[in-house]
Amino acid sequence: MSILIKPIITEKATNDSEVFNRYTFVVNKKANKVEIKGAVEATYGVAVSAVRTMNHPAERKTKYTKKGLVSGLTSGYKKAVVQLAEGETIDFYNNL
């Protein structure tokens, strides 16, 4: 079971990483905070001080178009915000 799926690199997440030393990841829905902390420490070799998680539900949308009623669905996911210890950093761009 892969715990970390991908990092979230948005404007808000990048600002959090630069100012507050917090990094954001999409994680497995069944992973808990202890497993997320262990996966980040093992993958990136950093010390984690806190983990915050949030579940984003699936979003259903319905539109009225020329073809009729069109419905769509975006999948739900779990997001984790990881606070690193003082002096630790993660460089996502070193392997480009």
PDB file of N, CA, C and O in Angstrom, residues 57-84:
ATOM      1  N   PRO A  57     -14.497  15.275  -0.162  1.00  0.00           N
ATOM      2  CA  PRO A  57     -15.469  14.324  -0.705  1.00  0.00           C
ATOM      3  C   PRO A  57     -15.560  14.414  -2.221  1.00  0.00           C
ATOM      4  O   PRO A  57     -15.107  15.388  -2.830  1.00  0.00           O
ATOM      5  N   ALA A  58     -16.178  13.408  -2.806  1.00  0.00           N
ATOM      6  CA  ALA A  58     -16.437  13.420  -4.245  1.00  0.00           C
ATOM      7  C   ALA A  58     -17.427  14.540  -4.545  1.00  0.00           C
ATOM      8  O   ALA A  58     -18.345  14.795  -3.775  1.00  0.00           O
ATOM      9  N   GLU A  59     -17.223  15.217  -5.675  1.00  0.00           N
ATOM     10  CA  GLU A  59     -18.068  16.348  -6.023  1.00  0.00           C
ATOM     11  C   GLU A  59     -18.886  16.003  -7.259  1.00  0.00           C
ATOM     12  O   GLU A  59     -18.342  15.663  -8.306  1.00  0.00           O
ATOM     13  N   ARG A  60     -20.191  16.111  -7.140  1.00  0.00           N
ATOM     14  CA  ARG A  60     -21.098  15.818  -8.245  1.00  0.00           C
ATOM     15  C   ARG A  60     -21.565  17.128  -8.866  1.00  0.00           C
ATOM     16  O   ARG A  60     -21.934  18.049  -8.153  1.00  0.00           O
ATOM     17  N   LYS A  61     -21.543  17.192 -10.189  1.00  0.00           N
ATOM     18  CA  LYS A  61     -21.970  18.387 -10.906  1.00  0.00           C
ATOM     19  C   LYS A  61     -22.978  18.000 -11.982  1.00  0.00           C
ATOM     20  O   LYS A  61     -22.851  16.965 -12.623  1.00  0.00           O
ATOM     21  N   THR A  62     -23.970  18.862 -12.195  1.00  0.00           N
ATOM     22  CA  THR A  62     -24.967  18.660 -13.229  1.00  0.00           C
ATOM     23  C   THR A  62     -25.080  19.944 -14.045  1.00  0.00           C
ATOM     24  O   THR A  62     -25.162  21.034 -13.481  1.00  0.00           O
ATOM     25  N   LYS A  63     -25.058  19.803 -15.393  1.00  0.00           N
ATOM     26  CA  LYS A  63     -25.169  20.960 -16.280  1.00  0.00           C
ATOM     27  C   LYS A  63     -26.304  20.722 -17.270  1.00  0.00           C
ATOM     28  O   LYS A  63     -26.541  19.600 -17.695  1.00  0.00           O
ATOM     29  N   TYR A  64     -26.956  21.809 -17.628  1.00  0.00           N
ATOM     30  CA  TYR A  64     -27.955  21.762 -18.687  1.00  0.00           C
ATOM     31  C   TYR A  64     -27.294  22.285 -19.957  1.00  0.00           C
ATOM     32  O   TYR A  64     -26.855  23.423 -20.012  1.00  0.00           O
ATOM     33  N   THR A  65     -27.182  21.445 -20.983  1.00  0.00           N
ATOM     34  CA  THR A  65     -26.526  21.812 -22.228  1.00  0.00           C
ATOM     35  C   THR A  65     -27.487  21.591 -23.393  1.00  0.00           C
ATOM     36  O   THR A  65     -28.630  21.166 -23.195  1.00  0.00           O
ATOM     37  N   LYS A  66     -26.997  21.858 -24.602  1.00  0.00           N
ATOM     38  CA  LYS A  66     -27.809  21.623 -25.804  1.00  0.00           C
ATOM     39  C   LYS A  66     -28.138  20.141 -25.974  1.00  0.00           C
ATOM     40  O   LYS A  66     -29.157  19.774 -26.540  1.00  0.00           O
ATOM     41  N   LYS A  67     -27.239  19.283 -25.501  1.00  0.00           N
ATOM     42  CA  LYS A  67     -27.452  17.839 -25.626  1.00  0.00           C
ATOM     43  C   LYS A  67     -28.357  17.296 -24.521  1.00  0.00           C
ATOM     44  O   LYS A  67     -28.703  16.122 -24.539  1.00  0.00           O
ATOM     45  N   GLY A  68     -28.702  18.120 -23.572  1.00  0.00           N
ATOM     46  CA  GLY A  68     -29.559  17.674 -22.490  1.00  0.00           C
ATOM     47  C   GLY A  68     -28.850  17.784 -21.153  1.00  0.00           C
ATOM     48  O   GLY A  68     -27.898  18.545 -20.987  1.00  0.00           O
ATOM     49  N   LEU A  69     -29.281  17.013 -20.209  1.00  0.00           N
ATOM     50  CA  LEU A  69     -28.738  17.020 -18.860  1.00  0.00           C
ATOM     51  C   LEU A  69     -27.444  16.200 -18.821  1.00  0.00           C
ATOM     52  O   LEU A  69     -27.454  15.009 -19.142  1.00  0.00           O
ATOM     53  N   VAL A  70     -26.337  16.838 -18.452  1.00  0.00           N
ATOM     54  CA  VAL A  70     -25.043  16.162 -18.379  1.00  0.00           C
ATOM     55  C   VAL A  70     -24.597  16.177 -16.931  1.00  0.00           C
ATOM     56  O   VAL A  70     -24.554  17.225 -16.290  1.00  0.00           O
ATOM     57  N   SER A  71     -24.264  15.000 -16.396  1.00  0.00           N
ATOM     58  CA  SER A  71     -23.801  14.919 -15.013  1.00  0.00           C
ATOM     59  C   SER A  71     -22.383  14.383 -14.984  1.00  0.00           C
ATOM     60  O   SER A  71     -21.983  13.591 -15.829  1.00  0.00           O
ATOM     61  N   GLY A  72     -21.613  14.852 -14.021  1.00  0.00           N
ATOM     62  CA  GLY A  72     -20.226  14.435 -13.890  1.00  0.00           C
ATOM     63  C   GLY A  72     -19.851  14.250 -12.436  1.00  0.00           C
ATOM     64  O   GLY A  72     -20.581  14.638 -11.525  1.00  0.00           O
ATOM     65  N   LEU A  73     -18.703  13.636 -12.216  1.00  0.00           N
ATOM     66  CA  LEU A  73     -18.251  13.332 -10.872  1.00  0.00           C
ATOM     67  C   LEU A  73     -16.739  13.488 -10.800  1.00  0.00           C
ATOM     68  O   LEU A  73     -16.021  12.977 -11.665  1.00  0.00           O
ATOM     69  N   THR A  74     -16.248  14.214  -9.790  1.00  0.00           N
ATOM     70  CA  THR A  74     -14.822  14.248  -9.514  1.00  0.00           C
ATOM     71  C   THR A  74     -14.575  13.362  -8.306  1.00  0.00           C
ATOM     72  O   THR A  74     -15.378  13.345  -7.364  1.00  0.00           O
ATOM     73  N   SER A  75     -13.501  12.615  -8.310  1.00  0.00           N
ATOM     74  CA  SER A  75     -13.249  11.665  -7.233  1.00  0.00           C
ATOM     75  C   SER A  75     -12.786  12.377  -5.975  1.00  0.00           C
ATOM     76  O   SER A  75     -12.178  13.436  -6.016  1.00  0.00           O
ATOM     77  N   GLY A  76     -13.063  11.779  -4.842  1.00  0.00           N
ATOM     78  CA  GLY A  76     -12.622  12.314  -3.561  1.00  0.00           C
ATOM     79  C   GLY A  76     -11.198  11.887  -3.269  1.00  0.00           C
ATOM     80  O   GLY A  76     -10.677  10.929  -3.851  1.00  0.00           O
ATOM     81  N   TYR A  77     -10.545  12.595  -2.358  1.00  0.00           N
ATOM     82  CA  TYR A  77      -9.173  12.270  -1.989  1.00  0.00           C
ATOM     83  C   TYR A  77      -8.887  12.740  -0.576  1.00  0.00           C
ATOM     84  O   TYR A  77      -9.674  13.482   0.019  1.00  0.00           O
ATOM     85  N   LYS A  78      -7.778  12.292  -0.032  1.00  0.00           N
ATOM     86  CA  LYS A  78      -7.346  12.686   1.296  1.00  0.00           C
ATOM     87  C   LYS A  78      -6.075  13.507   1.164  1.00  0.00           C
ATOM     88  O   LYS A  78      -5.164  13.134   0.427  1.00  0.00           O
ATOM     89  N   LYS A  79      -6.029  14.626   1.874  1.00  0.00           N
ATOM     90  CA  LYS A  79      -4.891  15.533   1.792  1.00  0.00           C
ATOM     91  C   LYS A  79      -4.233  15.610   3.160  1.00  0.00           C
ATOM     92  O   LYS A  79      -4.918  15.645   4.185  1.00  0.00           O
ATOM     93  N   ALA A  80      -2.898  15.626   3.184  1.00  0.00           N
ATOM     94  CA  ALA A  80      -2.149  15.740   4.430  1.00  0.00           C
ATOM     95  C   ALA A  80      -1.210  16.933   4.356  1.00  0.00           C
ATOM     96  O   ALA A  80      -0.497  17.102   3.373  1.00  0.00           O
ATOM     97  N   VAL A  81      -1.229  17.742   5.403  1.00  0.00           N
ATOM     98  CA  VAL A  81      -0.304  18.870   5.529  1.00  0.00           C
ATOM     99  C   VAL A  81       0.704  18.476   6.599  1.00  0.00           C
ATOM    100  O   VAL A  81       0.339  18.228   7.747  1.00  0.00           O
ATOM    101  N   VAL A  82       1.980  18.412   6.207  1.00  0.00           N
ATOM    102  CA  VAL A  82       3.043  17.912   7.078  1.00  0.00           C
ATOM    103  C   VAL A  82       3.909  19.075   7.521  1.00  0.00           C
ATOM    104  O   VAL A  82       4.453  19.808   6.691  1.00  0.00           O
ATOM    105  N   GLN A  83       4.037  19.254   8.827  1.00  0.00           N
ATOM    106  CA  GLN A  83       4.896  20.290   9.411  1.00  0.00           C
ATOM    107  C   GLN A  83       6.248  19.648   9.714  1.00  0.00           C
ATOM    108  O   GLN A  83       6.325  18.677  10.458  1.00  0.00           O
ATOM    109  N   LEU A  84       7.311  20.200   9.118  1.00  0.00           N
ATOM    110  CA  LEU A  84       8.645  19.661   9.345  1.00  0.00           C
ATOM    111  C   LEU A  84       9.295  20.321  10.549  1.00  0.00           C
ATOM    112  O   LEU A  84       8.911  21.421  10.956  1.00  0.00           O
TER     113      LEU A  84
END
